Short mmCIF file of C-alpha atoms in Angstrom, two decimals:
data_model
loop_
_atom_site.label_atom_id
_atom_site.label_comp_id
_atom_site.label_asym_id
_atom_site.label_seq_id
_atom_site.Cartn_x
_atom_site.Cartn_y
_atom_site.Cartn_z
CA MET A 1 0.00 0.00 0.00
CA VAL A 2 1.39 3.39 -0.94
CA ASN A 3 1.25 5.97 1.81
CA ASN A 4 0.78 9.38 0.22
CA ALA A 5 0.76 11.08 3.62
CA ILE A 6 4.50 10.69 3.85
CA ASN A 7 5.41 11.82 0.36
CA PRO A 8 7.91 14.61 1.05
CA THR A 9 7.70 17.97 -0.60
CA VAL A 10 9.83 18.39 -3.69
CA PRO A 11 10.40 21.08 -6.26
CA ILE A 12 8.74 20.52 -9.64
CA ASP A 13 11.97 19.34 -11.24
CA HIS A 14 12.90 16.92 -8.43
CA GLU A 15 11.90 13.28 -8.72
CA PRO A 16 9.18 12.50 -6.13
CA LEU A 17 9.69 9.88 -3.46
CA LEU A 18 7.07 7.55 -2.00
CA THR A 19 7.46 5.12 0.86
CA ASP A 20 5.38 2.24 2.09
CA PHE A 21 4.42 1.54 5.70
CA ASN A 22 7.70 -0.29 6.25
CA GLY A 23 9.66 2.79 5.24
CA HIS A 24 10.93 1.29 1.97
CA VAL A 25 11.33 3.63 -0.97
CA ILE A 26 9.07 2.83 -3.90
CA SER A 27 10.73 3.42 -7.25
CA PRO A 28 8.82 5.33 -9.90
CA ASP A 29 9.24 2.21 -12.05
CA ASP A 30 7.30 0.05 -9.58
CA GLY A 31 3.90 1.05 -10.88
CA ASP A 32 2.09 2.71 -13.69
CA THR A 33 2.21 6.17 -12.15
CA ASP A 34 3.12 8.90 -14.60
CA TRP A 35 6.08 10.78 -13.09
CA THR A 36 6.28 13.26 -15.96
CA LYS A 37 7.01 16.83 -14.89
CA LYS A 38 3.79 18.71 -14.42
CA ASP A 39 2.92 22.30 -14.81
CA GLU A 40 1.41 24.31 -12.00
CA GLU A 41 -2.18 23.39 -12.87
CA GLU A 42 -1.44 19.65 -12.79
CA GLU A 43 0.49 20.08 -9.56
CA LYS A 44 -2.55 21.58 -7.90
CA GLU A 45 -4.63 18.64 -9.14
CA ASP A 46 -2.12 16.26 -7.56
CA ASP A 47 -2.57 18.08 -4.28
CA ASP A 48 -6.33 17.62 -4.52
CA ASP A 49 -5.79 13.91 -5.15
CA GLY A 50 -3.86 13.53 -1.93
CA ASN A 51 -0.22 13.99 -2.99
CA VAL A 52 0.85 16.05 0.00
CA ARG A 53 3.28 18.96 -0.36
CA LEU A 54 4.31 22.00 1.61
CA LYS A 55 2.38 24.80 -0.06
CA LYS A 56 3.83 27.83 -1.83
CA GLU A 57 2.28 30.37 0.52
CA LEU A 58 5.09 32.89 1.14
CA GLY A 59 5.25 36.20 -0.73
CA LEU A 60 7.74 39.07 -0.64
CA MET A 61 6.46 40.72 2.54
CA ASP A 62 6.16 37.33 4.22
CA GLY A 63 9.83 36.79 3.38
CA VAL A 64 10.80 40.20 4.77
CA GLY A 65 8.81 39.46 7.91
CA ILE A 66 10.56 36.11 8.37
CA VAL A 67 14.10 37.46 7.80
CA VAL A 68 13.70 40.64 9.85
CA GLY A 69 11.72 38.76 12.47
CA ILE A 70 14.39 36.09 12.91
CA ILE A 71 17.38 38.45 12.83
CA ILE A 72 15.95 40.99 15.26
CA GLY A 73 15.60 38.69 18.20
CA SER A 74 17.66 38.05 21.28
CA GLY A 75 21.00 39.12 19.76
CA ILE A 76 20.52 42.87 19.97
CA PHE A 77 19.68 42.53 23.67
CA VAL A 78 22.50 40.08 24.50
CA SER A 79 25.41 40.70 22.14
CA PRO A 80 26.14 44.41 22.89
CA LYS A 81 27.81 43.28 26.10
CA GLY A 82 29.88 40.63 24.31
CA VAL A 83 30.92 42.93 21.44
CA LEU A 84 32.08 45.58 23.91
CA GLN A 85 33.83 43.03 26.12
CA TYR A 86 35.98 41.66 23.28
CA SER A 87 36.50 44.92 21.33
CA GLY A 88 37.37 46.94 24.43
CA SER A 89 36.05 50.35 23.36
CA VAL A 90 32.86 52.04 22.27
CA GLY A 91 34.30 53.19 18.94
CA VAL A 92 35.52 49.76 17.86
CA ALA A 93 32.28 48.17 19.08
CA LEU A 94 30.25 50.45 16.78
CA ILE A 95 32.59 49.63 13.89
CA VAL A 96 32.09 45.92 14.59
CA TRP A 97 28.32 46.37 14.48
CA ALA A 98 28.44 48.24 11.17
CA MET A 99 30.86 45.75 9.58
CA SER A 100 28.84 42.79 10.87
CA GLY A 101 25.83 44.15 9.00
CA ALA A 102 27.87 44.69 5.84
CA ILE A 103 29.37 41.19 6.04
CA SER A 104 25.92 39.67 6.53
CA MET A 105 24.57 41.64 3.58
CA VAL A 106 27.33 40.33 1.31
CA GLY A 107 26.77 36.79 2.56
CA ALA A 108 23.02 37.06 1.98
CA LEU A 109 23.60 38.17 -1.63
CA CYS A 110 25.90 35.20 -2.20
CA TYR A 111 23.18 32.94 -0.82
CA ALA A 112 20.67 34.60 -3.15
CA GLU A 113 22.72 33.30 -6.06
CA LEU A 114 22.83 29.83 -4.50
CA GLY A 115 19.10 29.86 -3.70
CA THR A 116 18.03 30.84 -7.21
CA MET A 117 20.55 28.53 -8.89
CA ILE A 118 19.49 25.57 -6.69
CA PRO A 119 15.83 26.38 -5.88
CA ARG A 120 15.36 23.62 -3.31
CA SER A 121 14.73 24.00 0.41
CA GLY A 122 17.43 23.09 2.90
CA GLY A 123 19.82 26.04 2.59
CA ASP A 124 23.46 25.18 3.32
CA TYR A 125 22.69 21.47 3.46
CA THR A 126 21.42 21.41 -0.12
CA TYR A 127 24.34 23.46 -1.48
CA ILE A 128 27.00 21.40 0.31
CA LEU A 129 25.32 18.15 -0.74
CA GLU A 130 25.26 19.07 -4.42
CA SER A 131 28.84 20.37 -4.42
CA PHE A 132 30.79 18.12 -2.05
CA GLY A 133 28.67 15.01 -1.51
CA GLY A 134 26.97 13.18 1.33
CA LEU A 135 29.45 13.28 4.23
CA PRO A 136 30.00 17.08 4.40
CA ALA A 137 26.26 17.66 3.95
CA PHE A 138 25.44 15.17 6.70
CA LEU A 139 27.95 16.84 9.03
CA PHE A 140 26.13 20.13 8.54
CA LEU A 141 22.85 18.37 9.28
CA TRP A 142 24.43 16.72 12.33
CA MET A 143 25.80 19.98 13.73
CA SER A 144 22.51 21.75 13.04
CA LEU A 145 20.58 19.07 14.88
CA VAL A 146 22.97 18.81 17.85
CA VAL A 147 24.46 22.32 18.19
CA ILE A 148 23.46 25.17 15.87
CA LEU A 149 19.67 25.22 16.01
CA PRO A 150 19.19 24.00 19.61
CA VAL A 151 21.72 26.54 20.90
CA SER A 152 20.20 29.41 18.88
CA ASN A 153 16.72 28.50 20.13
CA THR A 154 18.04 28.21 23.68
CA VAL A 155 19.63 31.68 23.64
CA MET A 156 16.39 33.21 22.35
CA SER A 157 14.18 31.39 24.83
CA LEU A 158 16.48 32.26 27.75
CA THR A 159 16.51 35.92 26.73
CA PHE A 160 12.72 35.87 26.57
CA ALA A 161 12.54 34.33 30.03
CA ASN A 162 15.12 36.70 31.56
CA TYR A 163 13.30 39.82 30.39
CA ILE A 164 9.86 38.49 31.33
CA ILE A 165 10.91 37.54 34.86
CA LYS A 166 13.22 40.49 35.58
CA PRO A 167 10.45 42.87 36.82
CA VAL A 168 9.32 40.23 39.33
CA PHE A 169 12.83 39.97 40.79
CA ASP A 170 13.75 43.61 40.28
CA THR A 171 15.83 43.82 43.46
CA CYS A 172 17.85 40.66 42.74
CA ASP A 173 21.30 40.98 41.19
CA VAL A 174 21.13 37.41 39.89
CA LEU A 175 17.88 35.95 38.58
CA PRO A 176 16.76 32.53 39.91
CA ASP A 177 17.79 29.87 37.42
CA VAL A 178 14.91 27.39 37.69
CA PRO A 179 12.04 29.78 36.84
CA VAL A 180 14.04 31.21 33.94
CA ARG A 181 14.63 27.79 32.42
CA LEU A 182 11.04 26.71 33.03
CA ILE A 183 9.63 29.76 31.23
CA ALA A 184 12.11 29.20 28.39
CA ALA A 185 10.96 25.59 28.05
CA LEU A 186 7.30 26.59 28.04
CA VAL A 187 7.71 29.15 25.27
CA VAL A 188 9.63 26.64 23.12
CA CYS A 189 6.85 24.06 23.54
CA PHE A 190 4.10 26.59 22.80
CA LEU A 191 5.73 27.85 19.60
CA THR A 192 6.38 24.29 18.46
CA TRP A 193 2.66 23.56 18.85
CA LEU A 194 1.83 26.74 16.93
CA ASN A 195 4.13 25.81 14.04
CA CYS A 196 2.65 22.30 13.96
CA THR A 197 -0.87 23.64 13.81
CA ASN A 198 -0.92 26.01 10.84
CA VAL A 199 1.54 27.77 8.51
CA LYS A 200 -0.82 30.75 8.14
CA TRP A 201 -1.02 31.23 11.89
CA THR A 202 2.75 31.11 12.11
CA LYS A 203 3.04 33.62 9.26
CA ASN A 204 0.56 36.03 10.88
CA VAL A 205 2.28 35.78 14.26
CA GLN A 206 5.62 36.46 12.58
CA GLY A 207 4.36 39.57 10.83
CA ALA A 208 2.70 40.99 13.94
CA PHE A 209 5.70 40.44 16.21
CA THR A 210 8.12 41.80 13.61
CA ALA A 211 6.19 45.07 13.54
CA ALA A 212 6.08 45.14 17.35
CA LYS A 213 9.82 44.58 17.76
CA VAL A 214 10.73 47.26 15.21
CA CYS A 215 8.51 49.69 17.16
CA ALA A 216 10.24 48.69 20.42
CA LEU A 217 13.67 49.27 18.95
CA GLY A 218 12.41 52.55 17.53
CA LEU A 219 11.59 53.59 21.10
CA ILE A 220 15.19 52.89 22.17
CA ILE A 221 16.59 54.76 19.15
CA GLY A 222 14.29 57.73 19.75
CA ALA A 223 15.33 57.98 23.40
CA GLY A 224 19.01 57.76 22.44
CA VAL A 225 18.71 60.45 19.76
CA TYR A 226 16.90 62.74 22.22
CA HIS A 227 19.64 62.14 24.80
CA LEU A 228 22.36 63.06 22.30
CA ALA A 229 20.41 66.07 20.99
CA SER A 230 20.20 67.34 24.58
CA GLY A 231 23.98 67.71 24.58
CA HIS A 232 24.92 64.52 26.45
CA THR A 233 27.85 63.50 24.25
CA GLU A 234 30.47 63.10 26.96
CA LEU A 235 30.57 59.30 26.66
CA PHE A 236 31.90 59.70 23.10
CA ASP A 237 34.74 62.08 24.01
CA ASP A 238 37.33 59.28 23.77
CA PRO A 239 35.55 56.48 21.88
CA PHE A 240 38.64 54.33 21.27
CA ARG A 241 39.93 54.24 24.83
CA ASN A 242 40.79 50.69 26.06
CA THR A 243 40.63 49.24 22.53
CA LYS A 244 41.86 45.64 22.33
CA HIS A 245 44.24 45.19 19.40
CA SER A 246 44.43 41.39 19.52
CA VAL A 247 43.23 39.86 16.24
CA THR A 248 41.71 36.92 18.07
CA SER A 249 39.80 39.20 20.47
CA LEU A 250 38.43 41.23 17.58
CA SER A 251 37.39 38.07 15.75
CA THR A 252 35.48 36.96 18.86
CA ALA A 253 33.84 40.40 18.97
CA PHE A 254 32.71 39.77 15.39
CA TYR A 255 31.34 36.40 16.55
CA GLN A 256 29.15 38.22 19.03
CA GLY A 257 28.06 40.82 16.47
CA LEU A 258 27.40 38.36 13.68
CA PHE A 259 25.31 36.24 16.05
CA SER A 260 22.87 39.16 16.21
CA PHE A 261 22.59 39.05 12.41
CA ALA A 262 22.12 35.27 12.36
CA GLY A 263 19.13 34.40 10.21
CA TRP A 264 20.09 36.30 7.05
CA ASN A 265 20.15 32.94 5.24
CA CYS A 266 16.96 31.55 6.80
CA LEU A 267 14.80 32.10 3.72
CA ASN A 268 17.03 29.68 1.79
CA PHE A 269 15.67 26.92 4.02
CA VAL A 270 12.12 27.48 2.69
CA VAL A 271 12.76 28.33 -0.97
CA GLU A 272 10.22 25.75 -2.13
CA GLU A 273 7.48 27.57 -0.21
CA LEU A 274 8.15 30.96 -1.87
CA LYS A 275 5.59 31.88 -4.51
CA ASN A 276 8.24 33.50 -6.73
CA PRO A 277 11.73 32.63 -5.40
CA TYR A 278 13.63 34.22 -8.32
CA ARG A 279 12.13 37.62 -7.52
CA ASP A 280 11.30 37.44 -3.83
CA LEU A 281 14.56 35.95 -2.48
CA PRO A 282 16.90 38.75 -3.67
CA LEU A 283 14.34 41.50 -3.01
CA THR A 284 13.85 40.24 0.53
CA ILE A 285 17.60 40.50 1.14
CA ILE A 286 17.85 43.98 -0.40
CA ILE A 287 15.02 45.24 1.81
CA SER A 288 15.80 43.38 5.04
CA MET A 289 19.56 43.62 5.51
CA PRO A 290 20.06 47.40 5.23
CA LEU A 291 17.04 47.91 7.48
CA VAL A 292 18.40 45.61 10.19
CA THR A 293 21.93 47.04 9.95
CA VAL A 294 20.75 50.63 10.40
CA VAL A 295 18.46 49.67 13.27
CA TYR A 296 21.20 47.73 15.07
CA PHE A 297 23.77 50.50 14.68
CA LEU A 298 21.38 53.15 16.00
CA VAL A 299 20.30 50.97 18.92
CA ASN A 300 23.91 50.47 19.99
CA LEU A 301 24.58 54.17 19.53
CA ALA A 302 21.69 54.81 21.90
CA TYR A 303 23.04 52.30 24.43
CA PHE A 304 26.48 53.93 24.40
CA ALA A 305 25.01 57.43 24.59
CA VAL A 306 23.18 56.68 27.82
CA LEU A 307 25.20 53.95 29.57
CA GLU A 308 28.90 53.90 30.40
CA ALA A 309 30.95 50.96 29.18
CA ASP A 310 31.30 49.54 32.70
CA GLU A 311 27.52 49.66 33.18
CA ILE A 312 26.94 47.71 29.97
CA LEU A 313 29.52 45.08 30.94
CA ALA A 314 27.95 44.69 34.40
CA SER A 315 24.35 44.50 33.16
CA GLN A 316 22.46 41.23 32.74
CA ALA A 317 19.78 43.00 30.68
CA VAL A 318 21.21 45.95 28.75
CA ALA A 319 17.85 47.11 27.39
CA LEU A 320 16.40 47.29 30.91
CA SER A 321 19.42 49.22 32.21
CA PHE A 322 18.98 51.63 29.31
CA ALA A 323 15.24 51.96 29.91
CA SER A 324 15.64 52.68 33.62
CA ARG A 325 18.03 55.52 32.78
CA ALA A 326 16.39 57.06 29.69
CA LEU A 327 12.71 56.14 29.47
CA GLY A 328 11.26 57.04 32.87
CA VAL A 329 7.91 55.35 33.50
CA VAL A 330 8.01 53.84 30.00
CA MET A 331 10.76 51.54 31.28
CA TYR A 332 8.09 49.18 32.58
CA ALA A 333 7.07 48.39 29.00
CA MET A 334 10.60 47.39 27.97
CA PRO A 335 10.56 43.80 29.33
CA ALA A 336 7.41 43.11 27.32
CA CYS A 337 8.94 44.69 24.20
CA VAL A 338 12.05 42.52 24.45
CA ALA A 339 9.91 39.46 25.09
CA LEU A 340 7.90 40.23 21.94
CA SER A 341 11.11 40.51 19.97
CA THR A 342 12.58 37.20 21.08
CA PHE A 343 9.20 35.46 20.85
CA GLY A 344 8.82 36.42 17.19
CA SER A 345 12.42 35.53 16.37
CA LEU A 346 12.16 32.10 17.98
CA ASN A 347 8.90 31.49 16.14
CA GLY A 348 10.49 32.28 12.79
CA LEU A 349 13.54 30.14 13.47
CA LEU A 350 11.43 27.12 14.41
CA PHE A 351 9.37 27.60 11.25
CA SER A 352 12.22 27.90 8.75
CA CYS A 353 14.77 25.49 10.20
CA SER A 354 12.37 22.58 10.75
CA ARG A 355 12.40 22.37 6.94
CA LEU A 356 16.12 21.55 7.07
CA PHE A 357 15.50 18.22 8.84
CA PHE A 358 12.61 17.56 6.47
CA VAL A 359 14.91 17.97 3.45
CA GLY A 360 17.68 15.94 5.11
CA ALA A 361 15.28 13.04 5.58
CA ARG A 362 14.17 13.38 1.98
CA GLU A 363 17.77 12.80 0.90
CA GLY A 364 18.14 9.77 3.20
CA HIS A 365 20.36 11.39 5.83
CA LEU A 366 17.72 11.32 8.57
CA PRO A 367 14.92 8.85 9.39
CA GLN A 368 12.09 8.83 6.85
CA ALA A 369 9.76 9.78 9.71
CA PHE A 370 11.00 13.36 9.26
CA THR A 371 9.41 13.44 5.79
CA LEU A 372 5.96 13.14 7.31
CA ILE A 373 3.68 16.08 6.61
CA ASN A 374 0.48 16.72 8.52
CA THR A 375 -2.22 16.08 5.92
CA LYS A 376 -4.51 18.68 7.45
CA HIS A 377 -2.11 21.56 8.18
CA TYR A 378 0.72 20.80 5.68
CA THR A 379 3.40 21.17 8.36
CA PRO A 380 6.44 18.91 9.04
CA VAL A 381 5.38 17.87 12.55
CA PRO A 382 8.10 15.28 13.40
CA ALA A 383 10.86 17.69 12.36
CA LEU A 384 9.36 20.40 14.56
CA VAL A 385 8.97 18.07 17.53
CA CYS A 386 12.58 16.86 17.18
CA GLN A 387 13.86 20.44 17.11
CA CYS A 388 11.81 21.22 20.23
CA PHE A 389 13.24 18.20 22.07
CA MET A 390 16.86 19.09 21.25
CA THR A 391 16.28 22.67 22.40
CA LEU A 392 14.88 21.48 25.71
CA CYS A 393 18.01 19.36 26.17
CA MET A 394 20.19 22.46 25.70
CA LEU A 395 18.42 24.25 28.55
CA THR A 396 20.80 22.47 30.94
CA THR A 397 22.93 25.64 30.73
CA SER A 398 22.03 29.32 30.84
CA ASP A 399 25.40 30.94 30.04
CA THR A 400 24.41 32.81 26.89
CA LEU A 401 27.88 34.19 26.04
CA VAL A 402 29.38 30.69 25.93
CA LEU A 403 26.43 29.44 23.89
CA ILE A 404 26.84 32.30 21.40
CA ASN A 405 30.53 31.54 20.86
CA CYS A 406 29.76 27.86 20.28
CA VAL A 407 27.01 28.39 17.75
CA SER A 408 28.84 31.20 15.95
CA PHE A 409 31.86 29.00 15.25
CA SER A 410 29.69 26.21 13.83
CA GLU A 411 27.73 28.64 11.67
CA ALA A 412 30.91 30.28 10.38
CA LEU A 413 32.36 26.88 9.46
CA PHE A 414 29.39 25.87 7.32
CA VAL A 415 28.92 29.31 5.79
CA PHE A 416 32.54 28.93 4.68
CA LEU A 417 31.67 25.57 3.12
CA SER A 418 28.61 27.01 1.36
CA ILE A 419 30.61 29.87 -0.13
CA SER A 420 33.24 27.33 -1.17
CA ALA A 421 30.39 25.44 -2.88
CA LEU A 422 29.41 28.61 -4.74
CA LEU A 423 32.98 29.08 -6.02
CA TRP A 424 33.23 25.38 -6.88
CA LEU A 425 30.02 25.46 -8.92
CA ARG A 426 31.22 28.62 -10.68
CA TYR A 427 34.29 26.61 -11.73
CA LYS A 428 32.68 23.24 -12.52
CA GLN A 429 29.39 24.45 -14.02
CA PRO A 430 30.03 27.89 -15.58
CA GLU A 431 27.13 27.51 -18.03
CA ARG A 432 24.54 26.66 -15.39
CA LYS A 433 21.52 28.93 -15.26
CA ARG A 434 22.00 31.63 -12.63
CA PRO A 435 19.05 34.05 -12.39
CA ILE A 436 21.23 36.11 -10.02
CA LYS A 437 25.00 36.27 -10.37
CA ILE A 438 27.07 38.16 -7.81
CA TRP A 439 30.39 39.76 -8.78
CA LEU A 440 33.20 37.26 -8.36
CA TRP A 441 35.34 39.60 -6.26
CA VAL A 442 32.47 39.95 -3.77
CA VAL A 443 32.22 36.16 -3.42
CA VAL A 444 35.99 35.83 -2.99
CA LEU A 445 36.00 38.60 -0.36
CA PHE A 446 33.29 36.87 1.64
CA PHE A 447 35.17 33.57 1.26
CA PHE A 448 38.22 35.03 3.03
CA VAL A 449 36.09 36.74 5.69
CA SER A 450 34.44 33.38 6.44
CA LEU A 451 37.86 31.70 6.61
CA PHE A 452 39.05 34.34 9.06
CA LEU A 453 36.03 33.77 11.30
CA VAL A 454 36.71 30.03 11.33
CA VAL A 455 40.45 30.11 12.07
CA PHE A 456 41.20 32.92 14.50
CA PRO A 457 38.62 32.35 17.28
CA VAL A 458 40.01 28.82 17.74
CA ILE A 459 43.21 30.43 19.02
CA GLU A 460 41.30 32.70 21.43
CA ARG A 461 38.85 30.13 22.82
CA PRO A 462 40.31 26.66 22.16
CA VAL A 463 38.31 24.77 24.82
CA GLU A 464 34.81 25.87 23.77
CA LEU A 465 35.53 25.57 20.07
CA GLY A 466 37.41 22.32 20.61
CA LEU A 467 34.19 20.84 21.99
CA ASN A 468 32.45 21.95 18.79
CA LEU A 469 35.10 20.23 16.70
CA GLY A 470 34.69 17.11 18.85
CA VAL A 471 30.95 17.02 18.11
CA LEU A 472 31.71 17.56 14.42
CA VAL A 473 34.19 14.68 14.28
CA ALA A 474 31.74 12.44 16.16
CA GLY A 475 29.35 12.87 13.24
CA VAL A 476 31.70 10.97 10.91
CA PRO A 477 31.18 7.49 12.48
CA VAL A 478 27.48 8.29 12.87
CA TYR A 479 27.29 8.86 9.11
CA TYR A 480 29.07 5.64 8.15
CA ILE A 481 27.22 3.50 10.71
CA PHE A 482 23.66 4.80 10.42
CA VAL A 483 23.52 6.33 6.94
CA ARG A 484 25.85 4.21 4.81
CA ALA A 485 25.99 0.79 6.52
CA ALA A 486 22.86 0.35 8.64
CA PRO A 487 20.27 0.71 5.83
CA ARG A 488 21.59 -2.56 4.36
CA SER A 489 20.40 -4.33 7.51
CA LYS A 490 16.90 -5.81 7.32
CA ARG A 491 16.50 -5.40 11.07
CA PHE A 492 17.42 -1.70 10.84
CA ASN A 493 15.02 -1.15 7.93
CA SER A 494 12.24 -2.90 9.81
CA PHE A 495 12.82 -0.73 12.88
CA MET A 496 12.87 2.51 10.85
CA GLY A 497 9.72 1.44 9.01
CA LYS A 498 7.92 0.87 12.31
CA LEU A 499 9.16 4.24 13.59
CA THR A 500 7.77 5.94 10.48
CA SER A 501 4.41 4.19 10.87
CA VAL A 502 4.15 5.10 14.56
CA CYS A 503 4.94 8.74 13.83
CA GLN A 504 2.33 8.73 11.11
CA LEU A 505 -0.39 7.19 13.24
CA LEU A 506 0.33 9.15 16.42
CA CYS A 507 1.32 12.53 14.99
CA LEU A 508 -0.40 12.87 11.66
CA GLY A 509 -3.11 10.33 11.13
CA LEU A 510 -3.91 8.62 7.86
CA PRO A 511 -5.95 10.16 5.06
CA GLU A 512 -9.52 9.02 5.41
CA GLU A 513 -9.46 7.01 2.17
CA LYS A 514 -6.49 4.98 3.46
CA GLN A 515 -7.97 4.04 6.81
CA GLU A 516 -9.23 0.60 5.80
#
């Protein structure tokens, strides 16, 4: 019996994949099904007949909402302290923020070329897979599952919890750890349920919270501009005092700054759900990245205009310290504003990155259970639930600065591989259709920037980044045991088939016509 409920989403030009209840792949040659490429009208008819796909529901403004909503999250409320700590001075910190935005903009444009040249969901995973093969692509998937996404979600959820609970414990220098982690866990579970329930709900929530967070940051910027216009410029009299000139320290400062811009490549994970990816992907980048860069720079300018460097370094919640000094009674609204920001960012990250595991399973690098789509809501429920579980596991720690350094190194490593893939495809397939083609010198420049961000922080923080490398290396035997060797085992195939069936029955349910 063919189970259409677990037919994974695919682009029009990608050969579909069906599995039976035992998890075995059914070849297109096994039946009389016509696998000829269909136009859009026929594709819609297939959907009506029960061939389940993730729908193309995202337009340009949806894309802008997702990118801006994910980028403007916890980073702008956590990283200012880290950037200042490793740069040493206000002047260099502001330069780091501006350059981090420029670097992210260049990277996003490079990814626009990749996303329109290879219009399949999965982002870095898809590009590395096509260029360098299964093992490097699996290692990206492995690190995303174990480190990158759980840590990013954890930082956002912890920031949400810290700002929500801070007014309750206003007189405490150190917030109680258990309530913070509990609130963080609750918000992760709630947003996972929301993403499982309906894509449109998720999209509407993302748009609303993006608007709210931009307004909140506008409040900070307005207060900072007013403070400077009132003549309070004394904190900028010697902006480069105490600058750290160590290359490794500055690279770590860039880690902290770039973490705040993390998410500029998130739309590449959902390319198949864009209505017009060739137009909307580059336009989303052109609109989103300059907006975020200007907002971030002005917010940090406001922080440094009101708070001394020592106050920022000593603060657990920079935005609250700023609000108490500059906003008067309005300061009581700041915790809610920050919570809105991190809530929307976490929601967008769960939405876009769950598609990564979905695509990885489609390529055979994760259990076929991750290809299951809810036949009612068209959402990848098992992938979302797995991401939620891994995030909850990461809540064993609440040291956000250490978490940021860990995730930033892993992200920099695979961004470097993706840009290497872009250069490799330029060399190997020069005639390939490229709706967008970035200047070669820009790609090469970003290649060396990515290499710098991979190499130098290892010297500065060898223990933390060594643990990352250990997790990365551990993925190699996992790949050869469970991806290459184990599928040849009948016992393994039987187990994975049962797992897929259980996930289908418990999480998704069968289409009514199949429930015989």
